[in-house]
PDB file of C-alpha atoms in Angstrom:
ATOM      1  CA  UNK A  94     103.991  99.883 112.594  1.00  0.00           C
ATOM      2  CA  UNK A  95     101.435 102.698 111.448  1.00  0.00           C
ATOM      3  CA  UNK A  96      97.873 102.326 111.503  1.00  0.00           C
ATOM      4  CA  UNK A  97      97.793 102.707 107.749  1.00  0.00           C
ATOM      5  CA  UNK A  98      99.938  99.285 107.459  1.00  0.00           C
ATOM      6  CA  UNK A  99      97.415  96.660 109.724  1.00  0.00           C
ATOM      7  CA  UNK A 100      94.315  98.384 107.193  1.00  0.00           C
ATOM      8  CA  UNK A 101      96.745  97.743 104.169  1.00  0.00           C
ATOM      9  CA  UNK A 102      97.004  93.965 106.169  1.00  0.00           C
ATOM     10  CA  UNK A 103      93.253  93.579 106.716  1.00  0.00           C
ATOM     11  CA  UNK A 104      92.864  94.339 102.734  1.00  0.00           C
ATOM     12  CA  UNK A 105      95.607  91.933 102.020  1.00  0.00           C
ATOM     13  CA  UNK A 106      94.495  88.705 103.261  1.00  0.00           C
ATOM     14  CA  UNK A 107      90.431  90.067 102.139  1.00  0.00           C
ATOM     15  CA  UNK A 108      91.742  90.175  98.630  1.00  0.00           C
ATOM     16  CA  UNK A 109      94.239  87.088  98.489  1.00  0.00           C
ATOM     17  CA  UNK A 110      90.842  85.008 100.179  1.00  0.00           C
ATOM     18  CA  UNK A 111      89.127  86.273  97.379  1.00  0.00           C
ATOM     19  CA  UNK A 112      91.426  85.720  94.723  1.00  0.00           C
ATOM     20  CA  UNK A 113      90.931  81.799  95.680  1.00  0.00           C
ATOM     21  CA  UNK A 114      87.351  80.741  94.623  1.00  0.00           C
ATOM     22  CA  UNK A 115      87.820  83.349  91.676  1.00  0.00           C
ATOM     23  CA  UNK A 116      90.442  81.424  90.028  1.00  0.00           C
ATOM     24  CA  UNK A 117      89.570  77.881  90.940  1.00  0.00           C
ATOM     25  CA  UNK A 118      85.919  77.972  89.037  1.00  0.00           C
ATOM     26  CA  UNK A 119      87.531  80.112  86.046  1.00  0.00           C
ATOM     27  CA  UNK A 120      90.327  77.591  85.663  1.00  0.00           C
ATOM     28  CA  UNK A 121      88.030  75.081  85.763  1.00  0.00           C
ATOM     29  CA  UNK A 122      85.946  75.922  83.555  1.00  0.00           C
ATOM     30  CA  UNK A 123      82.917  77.065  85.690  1.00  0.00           C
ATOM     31  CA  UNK A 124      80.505  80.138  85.580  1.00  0.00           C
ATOM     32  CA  UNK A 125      80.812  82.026  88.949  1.00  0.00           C
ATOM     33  CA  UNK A 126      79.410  85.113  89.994  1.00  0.00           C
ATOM     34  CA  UNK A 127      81.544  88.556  89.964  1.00  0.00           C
ATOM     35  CA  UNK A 128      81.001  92.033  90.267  1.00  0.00           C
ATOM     36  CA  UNK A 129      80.779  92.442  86.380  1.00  0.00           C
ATOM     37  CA  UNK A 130      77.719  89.415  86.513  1.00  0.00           C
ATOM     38  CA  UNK A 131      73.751  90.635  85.672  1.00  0.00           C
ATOM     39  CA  UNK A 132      73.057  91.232  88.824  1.00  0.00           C
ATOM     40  CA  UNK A 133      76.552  92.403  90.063  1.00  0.00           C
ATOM     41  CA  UNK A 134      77.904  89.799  92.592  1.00  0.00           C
ATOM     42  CA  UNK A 135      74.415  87.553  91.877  1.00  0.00           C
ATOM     43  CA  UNK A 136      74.450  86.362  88.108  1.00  0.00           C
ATOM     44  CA  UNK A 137      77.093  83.928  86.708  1.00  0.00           C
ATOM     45  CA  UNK A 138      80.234  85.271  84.968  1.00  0.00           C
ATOM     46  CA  UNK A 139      82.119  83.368  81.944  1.00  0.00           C
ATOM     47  CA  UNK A 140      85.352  81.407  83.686  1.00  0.00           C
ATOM     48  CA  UNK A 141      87.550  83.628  81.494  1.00  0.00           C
ATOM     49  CA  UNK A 142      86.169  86.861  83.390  1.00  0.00           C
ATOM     50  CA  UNK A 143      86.562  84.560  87.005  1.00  0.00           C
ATOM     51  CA  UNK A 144      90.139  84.052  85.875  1.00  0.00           C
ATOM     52  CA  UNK A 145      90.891  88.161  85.152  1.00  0.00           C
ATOM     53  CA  UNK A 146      88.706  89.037  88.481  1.00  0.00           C
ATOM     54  CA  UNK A 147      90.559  86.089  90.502  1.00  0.00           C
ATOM     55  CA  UNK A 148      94.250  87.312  89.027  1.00  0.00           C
ATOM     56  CA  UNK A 149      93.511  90.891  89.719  1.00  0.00           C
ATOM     57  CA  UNK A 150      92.670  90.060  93.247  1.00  0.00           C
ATOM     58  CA  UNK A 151      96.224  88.497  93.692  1.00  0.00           C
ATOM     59  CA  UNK A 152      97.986  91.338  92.009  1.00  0.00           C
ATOM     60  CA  UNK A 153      96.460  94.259  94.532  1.00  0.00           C
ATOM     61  CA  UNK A 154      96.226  91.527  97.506  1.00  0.00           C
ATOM     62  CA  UNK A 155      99.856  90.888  97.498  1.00  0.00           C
ATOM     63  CA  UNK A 156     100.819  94.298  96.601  1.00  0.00           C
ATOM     64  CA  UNK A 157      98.694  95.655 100.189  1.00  0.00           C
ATOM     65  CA  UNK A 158     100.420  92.868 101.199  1.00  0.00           C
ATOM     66  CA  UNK A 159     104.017  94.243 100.336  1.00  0.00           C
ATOM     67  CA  UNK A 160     103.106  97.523 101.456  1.00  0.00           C
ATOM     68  CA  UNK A 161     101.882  96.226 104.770  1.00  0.00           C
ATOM     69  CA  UNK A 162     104.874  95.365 105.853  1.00  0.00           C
ATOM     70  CA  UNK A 163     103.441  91.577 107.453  1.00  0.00           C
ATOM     71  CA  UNK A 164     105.769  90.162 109.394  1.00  0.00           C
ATOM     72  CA  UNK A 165     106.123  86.876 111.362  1.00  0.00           C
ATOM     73  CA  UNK A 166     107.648  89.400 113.846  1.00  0.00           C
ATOM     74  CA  UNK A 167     104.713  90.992 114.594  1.00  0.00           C
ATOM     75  CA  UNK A 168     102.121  88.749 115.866  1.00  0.00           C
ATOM     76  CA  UNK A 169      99.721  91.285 115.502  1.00  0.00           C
ATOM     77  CA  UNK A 170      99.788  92.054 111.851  1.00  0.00           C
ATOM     78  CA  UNK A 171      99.747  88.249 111.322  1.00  0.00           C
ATOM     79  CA  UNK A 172      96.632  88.440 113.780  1.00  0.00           C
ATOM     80  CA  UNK A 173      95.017  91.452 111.509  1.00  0.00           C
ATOM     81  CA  UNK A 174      96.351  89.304 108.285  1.00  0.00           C
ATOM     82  CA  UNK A 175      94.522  86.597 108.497  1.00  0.00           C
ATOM     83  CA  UNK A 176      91.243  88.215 110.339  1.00  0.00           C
ATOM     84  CA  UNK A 177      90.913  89.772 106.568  1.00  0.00           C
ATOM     85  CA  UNK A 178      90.934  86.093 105.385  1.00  0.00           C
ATOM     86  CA  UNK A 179      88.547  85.116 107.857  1.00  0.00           C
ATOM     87  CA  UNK A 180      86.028  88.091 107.008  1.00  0.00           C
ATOM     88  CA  UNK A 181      85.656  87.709 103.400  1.00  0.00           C
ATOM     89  CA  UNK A 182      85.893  83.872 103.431  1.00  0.00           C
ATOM     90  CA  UNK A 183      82.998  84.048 105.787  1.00  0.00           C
ATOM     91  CA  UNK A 184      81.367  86.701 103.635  1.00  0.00           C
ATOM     92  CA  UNK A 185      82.333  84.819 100.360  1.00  0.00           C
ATOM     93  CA  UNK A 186      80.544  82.077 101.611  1.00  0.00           C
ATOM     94  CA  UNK A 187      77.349  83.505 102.960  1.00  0.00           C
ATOM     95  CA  UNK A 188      77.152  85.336  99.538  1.00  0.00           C
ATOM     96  CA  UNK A 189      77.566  82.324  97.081  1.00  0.00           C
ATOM     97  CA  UNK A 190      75.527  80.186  98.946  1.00  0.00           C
ATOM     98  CA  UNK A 191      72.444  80.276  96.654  1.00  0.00           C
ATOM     99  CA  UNK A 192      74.508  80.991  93.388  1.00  0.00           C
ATOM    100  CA  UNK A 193      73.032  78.183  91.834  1.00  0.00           C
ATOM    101  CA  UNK A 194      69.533  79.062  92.128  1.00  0.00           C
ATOM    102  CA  UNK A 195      69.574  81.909  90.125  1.00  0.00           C
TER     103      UNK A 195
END
């Protein structure tokens, strides 16, 4: 595989991670921050924006994912896969941490 497909990966599992938390609190109902919040990535957003935000996360995570070209084949792009997950998981939670003392 190219270089260009373990980056495409990487992106993959960053953006299916953070399709996850997105959803959940839109669907349920719950104010979340987004970029789109006052302050970006700080304030709350409606659940209705979550739920766009969380949906167009899983539309461009599993088209990287397509174009990576994952395969349980390759250990390694599983390996880069889910080291994507793992980096914005850990990032997602650092980040939200204190999102309800705002």
């Amino acid at each position: 595989m190219e270089w260009y497909n373990y980056f495409a990966g990487f992106w993959a599992g960053a953006f299916l991670a953070n399709f996850v938390p997105h959803f959940v609190k839109g669907v349920s109902g719950d104010a979340f921050p987004t970029p789109f919040a006052k302050p970006p990535g700080k304030g709350l957003s409606t659940p209705m924006v979550n739920v766009v935000w969380g949906l167009f996360n899983l539309v461009v995570g599993f088209l990287l994912f397509r174009t990576s070209k994952i395969s349980e084949d390759n250990n390694l792009s599983l390996i880069v896969f889910f080291a994507g997950v793992v980096f914005l998981s850990i990032v997602c939670a650092k980040n939200f941490v204190n999102k309800d003392k705002i």
